[in-house]
Coordinates of C-alpha atoms in Angstrom, one line a residue:
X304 CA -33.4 33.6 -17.8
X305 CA -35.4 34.6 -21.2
X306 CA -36.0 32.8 -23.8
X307 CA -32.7 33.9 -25.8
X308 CA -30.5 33.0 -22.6
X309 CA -31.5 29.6 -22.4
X310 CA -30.8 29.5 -26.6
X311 CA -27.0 30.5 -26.2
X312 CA -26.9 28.3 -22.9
X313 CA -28.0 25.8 -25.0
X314 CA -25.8 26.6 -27.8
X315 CA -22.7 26.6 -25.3
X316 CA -23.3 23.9 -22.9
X317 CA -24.7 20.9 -25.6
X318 CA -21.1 21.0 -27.6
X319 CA -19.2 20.2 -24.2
X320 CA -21.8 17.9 -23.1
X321 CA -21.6 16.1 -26.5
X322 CA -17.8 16.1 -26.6
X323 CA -17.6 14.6 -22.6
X324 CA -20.0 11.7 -24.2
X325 CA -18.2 11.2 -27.0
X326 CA -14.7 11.4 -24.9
X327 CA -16.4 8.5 -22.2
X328 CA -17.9 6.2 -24.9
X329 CA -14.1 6.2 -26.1
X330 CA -12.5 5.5 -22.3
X331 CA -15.5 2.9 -21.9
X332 CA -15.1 1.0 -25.2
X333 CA -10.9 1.1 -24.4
X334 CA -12.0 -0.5 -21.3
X335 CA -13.7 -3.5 -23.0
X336 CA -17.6 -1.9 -22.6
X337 CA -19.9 -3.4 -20.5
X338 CA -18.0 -7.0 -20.7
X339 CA -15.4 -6.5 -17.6
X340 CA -19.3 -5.4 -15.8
X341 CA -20.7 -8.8 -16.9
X342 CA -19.9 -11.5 -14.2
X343 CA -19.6 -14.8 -16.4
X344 CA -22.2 -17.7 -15.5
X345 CA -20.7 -20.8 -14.2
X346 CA -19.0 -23.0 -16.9
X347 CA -18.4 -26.0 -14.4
X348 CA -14.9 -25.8 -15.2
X349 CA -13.1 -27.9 -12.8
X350 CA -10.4 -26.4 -10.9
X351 CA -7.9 -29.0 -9.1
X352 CA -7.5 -29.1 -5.6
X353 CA -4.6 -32.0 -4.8
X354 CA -1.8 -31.2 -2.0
X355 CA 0.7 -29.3 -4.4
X356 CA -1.9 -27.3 -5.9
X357 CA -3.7 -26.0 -2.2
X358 CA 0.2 -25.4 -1.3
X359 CA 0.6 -23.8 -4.5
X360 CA -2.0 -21.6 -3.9
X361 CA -1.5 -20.9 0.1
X362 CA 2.0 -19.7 -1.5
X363 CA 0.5 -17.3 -3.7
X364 CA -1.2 -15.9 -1.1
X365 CA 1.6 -15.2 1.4
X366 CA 3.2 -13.3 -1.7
X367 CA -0.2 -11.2 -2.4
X368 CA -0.5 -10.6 1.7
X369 CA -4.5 -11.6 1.4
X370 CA -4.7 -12.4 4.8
X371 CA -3.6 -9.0 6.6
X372 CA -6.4 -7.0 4.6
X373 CA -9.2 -9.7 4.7
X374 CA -8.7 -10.0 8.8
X375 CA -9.6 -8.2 12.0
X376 CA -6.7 -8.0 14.4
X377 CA -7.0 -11.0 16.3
X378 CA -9.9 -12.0 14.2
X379 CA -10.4 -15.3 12.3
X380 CA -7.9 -15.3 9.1
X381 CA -9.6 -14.4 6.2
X382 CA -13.3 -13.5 7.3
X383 CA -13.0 -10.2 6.4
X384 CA -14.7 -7.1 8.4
X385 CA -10.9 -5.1 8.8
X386 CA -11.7 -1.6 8.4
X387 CA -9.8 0.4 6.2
X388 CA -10.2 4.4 6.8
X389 CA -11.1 6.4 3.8
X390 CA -11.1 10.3 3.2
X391 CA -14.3 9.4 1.9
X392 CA -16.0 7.0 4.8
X393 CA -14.5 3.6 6.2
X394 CA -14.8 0.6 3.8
X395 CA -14.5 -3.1 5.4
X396 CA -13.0 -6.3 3.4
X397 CA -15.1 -9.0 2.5
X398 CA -14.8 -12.5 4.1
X399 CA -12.8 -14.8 1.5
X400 CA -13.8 -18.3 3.6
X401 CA -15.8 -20.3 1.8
X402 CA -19.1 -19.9 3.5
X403 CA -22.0 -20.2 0.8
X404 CA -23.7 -17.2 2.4
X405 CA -21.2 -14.7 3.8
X406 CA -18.2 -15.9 1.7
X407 CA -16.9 -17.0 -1.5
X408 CA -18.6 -20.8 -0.3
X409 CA -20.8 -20.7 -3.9
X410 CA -18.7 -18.7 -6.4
X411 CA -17.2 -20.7 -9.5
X412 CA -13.8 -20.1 -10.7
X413 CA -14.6 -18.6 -13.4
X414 CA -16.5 -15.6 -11.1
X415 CA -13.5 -15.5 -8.7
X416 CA -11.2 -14.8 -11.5
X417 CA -13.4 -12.1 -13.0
X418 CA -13.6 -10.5 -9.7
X419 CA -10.1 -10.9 -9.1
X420 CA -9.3 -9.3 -13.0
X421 CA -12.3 -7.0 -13.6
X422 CA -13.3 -5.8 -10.2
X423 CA -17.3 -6.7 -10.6
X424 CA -18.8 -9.6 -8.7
X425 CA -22.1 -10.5 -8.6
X426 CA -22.9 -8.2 -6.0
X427 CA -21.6 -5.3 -8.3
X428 CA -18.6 -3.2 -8.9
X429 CA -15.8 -3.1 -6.3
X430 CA -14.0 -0.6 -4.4
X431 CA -10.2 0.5 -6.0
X432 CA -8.9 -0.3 -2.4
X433 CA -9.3 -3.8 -3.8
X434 CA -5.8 -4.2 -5.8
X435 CA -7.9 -5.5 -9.6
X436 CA -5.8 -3.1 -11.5
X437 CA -3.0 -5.3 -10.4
X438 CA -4.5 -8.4 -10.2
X439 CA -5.5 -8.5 -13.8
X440 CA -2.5 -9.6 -15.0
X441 CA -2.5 -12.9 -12.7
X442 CA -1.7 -16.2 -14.9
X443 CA -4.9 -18.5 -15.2
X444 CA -3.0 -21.0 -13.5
X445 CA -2.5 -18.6 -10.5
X446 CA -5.8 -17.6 -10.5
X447 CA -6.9 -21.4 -10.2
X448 CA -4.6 -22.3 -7.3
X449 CA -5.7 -19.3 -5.8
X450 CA -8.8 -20.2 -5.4
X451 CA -8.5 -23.8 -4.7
X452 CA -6.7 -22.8 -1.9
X453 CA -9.9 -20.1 -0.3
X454 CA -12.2 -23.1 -1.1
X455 CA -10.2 -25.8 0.9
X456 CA -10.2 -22.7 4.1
X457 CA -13.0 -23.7 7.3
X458 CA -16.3 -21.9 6.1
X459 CA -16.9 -18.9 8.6
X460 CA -20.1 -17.1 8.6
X461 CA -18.7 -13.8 9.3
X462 CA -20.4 -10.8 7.8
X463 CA -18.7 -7.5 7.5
X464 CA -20.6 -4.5 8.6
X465 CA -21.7 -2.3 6.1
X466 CA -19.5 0.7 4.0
X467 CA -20.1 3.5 5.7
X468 CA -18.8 6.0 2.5
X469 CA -20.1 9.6 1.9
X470 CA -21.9 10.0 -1.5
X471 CA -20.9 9.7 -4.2
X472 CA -18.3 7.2 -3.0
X473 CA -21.1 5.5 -1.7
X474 CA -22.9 4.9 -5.3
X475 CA -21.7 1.6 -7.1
X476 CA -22.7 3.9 -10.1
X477 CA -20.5 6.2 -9.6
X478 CA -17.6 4.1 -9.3
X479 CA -18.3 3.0 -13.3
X480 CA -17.8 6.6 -13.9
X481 CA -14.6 6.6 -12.1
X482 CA -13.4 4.0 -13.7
X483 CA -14.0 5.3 -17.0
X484 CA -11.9 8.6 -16.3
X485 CA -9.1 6.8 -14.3
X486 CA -8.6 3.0 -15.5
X487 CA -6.5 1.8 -18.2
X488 CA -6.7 -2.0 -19.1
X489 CA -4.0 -3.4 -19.0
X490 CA -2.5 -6.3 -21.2
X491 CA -3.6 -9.2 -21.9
X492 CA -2.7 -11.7 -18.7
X493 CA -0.7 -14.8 -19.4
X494 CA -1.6 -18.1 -19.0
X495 CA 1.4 -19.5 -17.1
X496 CA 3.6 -16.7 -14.4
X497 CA 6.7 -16.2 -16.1
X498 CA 10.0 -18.3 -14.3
X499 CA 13.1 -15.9 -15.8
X500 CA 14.9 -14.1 -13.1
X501 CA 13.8 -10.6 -14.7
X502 CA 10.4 -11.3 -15.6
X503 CA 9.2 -13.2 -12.5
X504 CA 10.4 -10.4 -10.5
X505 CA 8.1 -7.7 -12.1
X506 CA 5.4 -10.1 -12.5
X507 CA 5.3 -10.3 -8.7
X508 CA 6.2 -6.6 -8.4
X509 CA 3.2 -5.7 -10.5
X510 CA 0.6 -8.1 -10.6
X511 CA 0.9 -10.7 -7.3
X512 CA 2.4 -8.5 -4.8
X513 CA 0.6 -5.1 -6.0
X514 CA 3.2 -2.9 -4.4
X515 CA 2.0 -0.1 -6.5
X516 CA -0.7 0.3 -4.4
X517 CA 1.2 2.0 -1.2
X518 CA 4.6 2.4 -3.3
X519 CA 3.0 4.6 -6.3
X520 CA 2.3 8.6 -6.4
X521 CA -1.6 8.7 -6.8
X522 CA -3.3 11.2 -9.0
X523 CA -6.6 13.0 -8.8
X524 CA -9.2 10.9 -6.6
X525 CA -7.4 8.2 -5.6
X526 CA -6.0 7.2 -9.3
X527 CA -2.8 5.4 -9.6
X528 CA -1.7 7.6 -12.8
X529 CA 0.9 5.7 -15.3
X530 CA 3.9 8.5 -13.7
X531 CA 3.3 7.5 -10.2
X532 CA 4.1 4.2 -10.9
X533 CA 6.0 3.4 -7.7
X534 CA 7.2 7.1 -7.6
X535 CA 6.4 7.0 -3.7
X536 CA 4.0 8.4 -1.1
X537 CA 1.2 8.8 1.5
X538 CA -0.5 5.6 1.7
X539 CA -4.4 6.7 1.4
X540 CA -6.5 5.4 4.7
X541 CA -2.9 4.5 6.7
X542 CA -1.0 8.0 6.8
X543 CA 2.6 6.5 6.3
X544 CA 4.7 6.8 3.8
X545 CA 5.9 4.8 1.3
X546 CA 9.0 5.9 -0.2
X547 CA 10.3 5.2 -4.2
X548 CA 11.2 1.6 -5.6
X549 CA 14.3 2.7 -8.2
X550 CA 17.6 2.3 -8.2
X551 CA 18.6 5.3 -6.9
X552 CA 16.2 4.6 -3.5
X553 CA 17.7 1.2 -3.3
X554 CA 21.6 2.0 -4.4
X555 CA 22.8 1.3 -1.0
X556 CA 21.2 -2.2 -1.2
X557 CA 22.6 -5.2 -2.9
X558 CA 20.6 -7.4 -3.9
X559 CA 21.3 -9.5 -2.0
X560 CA 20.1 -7.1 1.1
X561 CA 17.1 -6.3 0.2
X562 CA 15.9 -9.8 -0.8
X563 CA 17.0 -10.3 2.8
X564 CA 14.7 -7.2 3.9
X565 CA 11.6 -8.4 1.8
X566 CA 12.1 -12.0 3.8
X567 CA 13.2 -11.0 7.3
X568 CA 12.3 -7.2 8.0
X569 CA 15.4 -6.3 8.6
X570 CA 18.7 -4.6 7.1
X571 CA 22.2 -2.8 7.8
X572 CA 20.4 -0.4 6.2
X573 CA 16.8 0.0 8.6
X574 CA 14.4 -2.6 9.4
X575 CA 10.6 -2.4 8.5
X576 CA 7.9 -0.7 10.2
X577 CA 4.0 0.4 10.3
X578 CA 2.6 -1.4 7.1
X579 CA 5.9 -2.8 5.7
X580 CA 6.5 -4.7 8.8
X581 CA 2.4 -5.9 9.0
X582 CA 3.6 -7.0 4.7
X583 CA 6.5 -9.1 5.7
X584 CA 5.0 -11.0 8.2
X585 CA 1.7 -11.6 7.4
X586 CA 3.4 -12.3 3.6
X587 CA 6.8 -11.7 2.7
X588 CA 8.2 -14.0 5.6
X589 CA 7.4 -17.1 3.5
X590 CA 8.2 -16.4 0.0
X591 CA 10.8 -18.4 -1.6
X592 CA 15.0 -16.8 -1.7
X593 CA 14.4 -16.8 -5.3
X594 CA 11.5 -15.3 -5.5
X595 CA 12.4 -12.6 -3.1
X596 CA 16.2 -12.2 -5.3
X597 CA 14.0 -11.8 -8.8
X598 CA 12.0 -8.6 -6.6
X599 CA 14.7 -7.6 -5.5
X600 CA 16.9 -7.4 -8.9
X601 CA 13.8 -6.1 -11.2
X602 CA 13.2 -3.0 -8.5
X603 CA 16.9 -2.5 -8.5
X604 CA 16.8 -2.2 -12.3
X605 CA 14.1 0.6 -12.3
X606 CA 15.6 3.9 -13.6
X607 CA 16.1 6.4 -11.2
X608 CA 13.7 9.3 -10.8
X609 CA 14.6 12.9 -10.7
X610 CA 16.4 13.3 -6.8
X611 CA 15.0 15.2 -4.3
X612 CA 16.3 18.7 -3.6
X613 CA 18.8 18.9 -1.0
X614 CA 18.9 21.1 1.6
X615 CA 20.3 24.6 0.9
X616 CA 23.5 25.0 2.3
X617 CA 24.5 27.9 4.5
X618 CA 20.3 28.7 4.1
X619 CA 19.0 30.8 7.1
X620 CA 17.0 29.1 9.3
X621 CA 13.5 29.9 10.0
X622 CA 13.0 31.8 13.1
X623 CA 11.9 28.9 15.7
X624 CA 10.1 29.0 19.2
X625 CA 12.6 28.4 22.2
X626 CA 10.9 24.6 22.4
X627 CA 11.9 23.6 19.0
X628 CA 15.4 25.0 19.5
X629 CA 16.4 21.8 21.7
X630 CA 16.5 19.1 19.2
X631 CA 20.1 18.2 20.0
X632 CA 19.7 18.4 23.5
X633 CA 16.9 16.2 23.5
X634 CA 18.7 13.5 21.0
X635 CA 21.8 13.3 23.7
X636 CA 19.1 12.3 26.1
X637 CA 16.9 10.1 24.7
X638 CA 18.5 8.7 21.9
X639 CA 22.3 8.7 21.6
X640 CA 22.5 5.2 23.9
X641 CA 20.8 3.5 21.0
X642 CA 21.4 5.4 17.6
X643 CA 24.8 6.7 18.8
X644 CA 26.4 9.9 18.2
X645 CA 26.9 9.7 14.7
X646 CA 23.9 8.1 13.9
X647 CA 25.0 5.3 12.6
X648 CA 23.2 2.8 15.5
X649 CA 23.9 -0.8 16.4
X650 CA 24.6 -4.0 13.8
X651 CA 22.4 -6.3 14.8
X652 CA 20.8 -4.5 17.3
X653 CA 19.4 -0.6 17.0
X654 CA 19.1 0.6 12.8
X655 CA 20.9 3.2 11.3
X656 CA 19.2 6.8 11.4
X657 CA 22.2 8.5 9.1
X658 CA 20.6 8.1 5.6
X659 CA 17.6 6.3 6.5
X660 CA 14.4 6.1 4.5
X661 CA 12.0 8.0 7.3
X662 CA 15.2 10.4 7.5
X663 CA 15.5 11.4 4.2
X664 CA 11.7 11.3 2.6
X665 CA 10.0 14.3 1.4
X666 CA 7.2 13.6 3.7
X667 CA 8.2 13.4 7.7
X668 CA 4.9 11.5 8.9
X669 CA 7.3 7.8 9.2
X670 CA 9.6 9.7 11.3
X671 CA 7.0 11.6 13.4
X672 CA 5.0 8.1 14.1
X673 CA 8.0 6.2 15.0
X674 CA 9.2 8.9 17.2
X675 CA 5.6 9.2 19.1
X676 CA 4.5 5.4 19.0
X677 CA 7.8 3.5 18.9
X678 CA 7.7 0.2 16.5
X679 CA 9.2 -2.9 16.5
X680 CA 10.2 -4.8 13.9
X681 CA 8.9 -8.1 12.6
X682 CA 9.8 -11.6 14.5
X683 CA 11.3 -13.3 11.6
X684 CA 13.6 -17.0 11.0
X685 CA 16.4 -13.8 10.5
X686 CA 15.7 -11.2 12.9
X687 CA 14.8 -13.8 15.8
X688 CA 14.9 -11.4 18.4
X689 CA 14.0 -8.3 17.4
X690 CA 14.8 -4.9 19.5
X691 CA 12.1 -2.5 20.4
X692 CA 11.7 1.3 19.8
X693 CA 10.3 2.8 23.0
X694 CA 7.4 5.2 22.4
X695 CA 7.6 8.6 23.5
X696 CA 4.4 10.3 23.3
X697 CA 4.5 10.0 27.0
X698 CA 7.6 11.7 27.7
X699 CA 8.2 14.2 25.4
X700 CA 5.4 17.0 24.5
X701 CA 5.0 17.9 20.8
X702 CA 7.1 20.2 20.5
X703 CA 10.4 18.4 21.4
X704 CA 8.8 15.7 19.6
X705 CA 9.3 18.5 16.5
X706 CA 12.2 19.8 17.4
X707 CA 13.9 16.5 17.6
X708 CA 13.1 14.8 14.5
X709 CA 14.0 18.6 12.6
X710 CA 17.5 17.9 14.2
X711 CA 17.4 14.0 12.6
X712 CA 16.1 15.0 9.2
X713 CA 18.6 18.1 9.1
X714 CA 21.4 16.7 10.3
X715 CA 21.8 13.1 8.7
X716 CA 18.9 13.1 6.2
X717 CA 19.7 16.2 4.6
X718 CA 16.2 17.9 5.0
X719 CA 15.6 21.3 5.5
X720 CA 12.5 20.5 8.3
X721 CA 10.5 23.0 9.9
X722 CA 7.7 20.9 11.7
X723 CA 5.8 22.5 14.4
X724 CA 3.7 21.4 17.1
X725 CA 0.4 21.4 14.8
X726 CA 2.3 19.1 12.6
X727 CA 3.1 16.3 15.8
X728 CA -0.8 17.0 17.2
X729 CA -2.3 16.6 12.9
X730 CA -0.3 13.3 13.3
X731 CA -1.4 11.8 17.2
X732 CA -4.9 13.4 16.8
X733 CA -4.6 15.4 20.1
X734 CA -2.3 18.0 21.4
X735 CA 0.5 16.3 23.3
X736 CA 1.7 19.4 25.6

């Protein structure tokens, strides 16, 4: 390039770079500078540790599920090492025991609680798949208990392997940039959680229970944009589906339902599976019935987003290979002795497909993995004796598998569907025929 190229290069390029500058000193100074990256030193403040505060604190972290991220399956309970799979590489949770060299053992309060708020510890800036945005607005007093309750855990000198993330994920460097283009402080955190009906309910909603984390719409790279705020979908590293939180999702629920759902895992409406079944029992099993009714009202209260489109009535269907053309067929024999013929199921026994959440959602993967690896619901005080969906990914190829769950999601979810066989096979891994 001459001399005279590189001058109106220059003269182009240096206003945007200047106004990107000027644009992240502004989204880094909103974000408190470089104080949420500075890990505090150890004030010595002394954090109580009697019976009601460690049961306090083992409460707290039923209700924020800690122990079904920070343990391998079958593993030692909150050592850390699960592996959670990443577009980006696989990323593994860190051991919470209080082991001085592979845990939390030598951390003060006041370093767990900037962790827990800020995302930075002393070993640097951590991954979004670690729920900060949420935690920041835990009550000191939460906080404290908390942590009490890690320190009071058996030491275990776990280590987790290593990240294994493709760059730039991989660069703690570049995660401060992502932060400056995607995070947005949030208030400031009270002192005390709040104990009225309405305001304890989103407290644990928002802050404890971070169900915005699989519940919200995520927004470029990962980022959990203000309008996705538990507007549904694909839950990143887990490929199921989490469906809205309003009232329009949760009309057919009283409240009285579905603070029996968040406790037991089950409903005349569906029971849980996949990752909601894994949060009730690892969490949700022991909350409190008030606690679970002020979750259940303030989601309730949520104002409806805009309703999916229905399916067009009278629409043509898409041509469809002789396989998928079967799905009735294949319903009368594999399904109908459970779910019935009007898909209304069992009480008590099989759920209800007619208007079901994997039914009616935009996205078919719940349906499709229920369909080829069966589920069972959780063993809870109310569903004692839980009955099991068989899977099929033995006995029926993909394409019935397709043509089945079209017939389910057309028929009682009202869903125009038109998966194929690459759709069953993108979802088991393999082919299935």
């Amino acid at each position: 390039m001459s001399r005279r190229g590189w001058s109106v290069a220059a003269a182009v390029l240096l206003p945007l770079v200047l106004a990107a500058v000027a644009v992240g000193g502004v989204l880094f100074l909103r974000q408190g500078g470089f104080a949420p990256y500075r890990v505090p030193r150890d004030s010595h403040r002394t954090v109580a540790s009697d019976a009601a505060t460690l049961a306090r604190g083992e409460y707290l972290a039923h209700l924020g599920n800690c122990v079904a991220c920070h343990t391998t399956r079958g593993g030692v309970p909150f050592a850390g090492g699960r592996a959670f799979a990443l577009g980006v590489g696989t990323l593994y949770s860190t051991n919470l025991t209080p082991d001085a060299r592979a845990g939390i053992g030598d951390w003060s309060a006041d370093e767990f609680a900037h962790a827990m708020r800020n995302g930075v510890s002393r070993d640097g800036v951590l991954y979004p798949a670690f729920p900060y945005q949420h935690f920041a607005g835990l009550a000191d007093a939460d906080l404290d208990a908390l942590y009490a309750y890690l320190r009071s855990l058996p030491p275990n000198p776990q280590k987790p392997p290593e990240n294994r993330l493709a760059f730039p994920a991989s660069s703690r460097l570049a995660l401060v940039g992502w932060r400056m283009l995607y995070e947005r402080p949030p208030g400031a955190a009270p002192a005390t959680a709040p104990s009225a009906p309405d305001a304890r309910g989103r407290y644990l909603v928002d802050a404890l229970g971070h169900c915005g984390m699989c519940h919200s719409t995520r927004g470029p790279n990962g980022s959990l944009p203000a309008e996705g705020y538990l507007a549904g979908g694909r839950i990143p590293g887990l490929d199921w589906y989490a469906p809205p939180l309003d009232s329009r999702q949760l009309e057919r629920y009283s409240v009285a339902e579905l603070a029996a759902y968040l406790r037991d895992g089950t409903s005349p409406h569906g029971s849980a599976y996949g990752p909601m079944a894994e949060v009730v029992y690892a969490g949700l099993r022991a909350i409190s019935l008030d606690d679970a009714t002020a979750i259940a009202g303030y989601l309730k209260s949520l104002p409806p987003r805009p309703e999916p489109a229905p399916a067009a009535a009278g629409a043509e269907a898409a041509p469809r290979d002789a396989p998928l053309a079967n799905g009735a067929e294949i319903y009368r024999t594999y399904c109908v002795d459970c779910h019935g013929d009007d898909g209304q199921g069992k009480p008590d026994a099989y759920p209800p497909l007619r208007g079901a959440v994997a039914v009616t959602a935009p996205d078919p993967v719940d349906a499709l993995r229920i369909v080829l690896y069966g589920g069972m619901p959780v063993t809870t005080a109310g569903n004692p004796r839980p009955h099991t969906m068989p899977p099929f990914v033995q006995t029926l190829s993909a394409g019935e598998i397709a043509a089945v769950v079209n017939w389910i999601r057309e028929g009682w979810g009202g869903r125009r569907s038109e998966l194929g066989r690459a759709d069953v096979e993108a979802v088991h891994g393999i082919a299935t025929d």
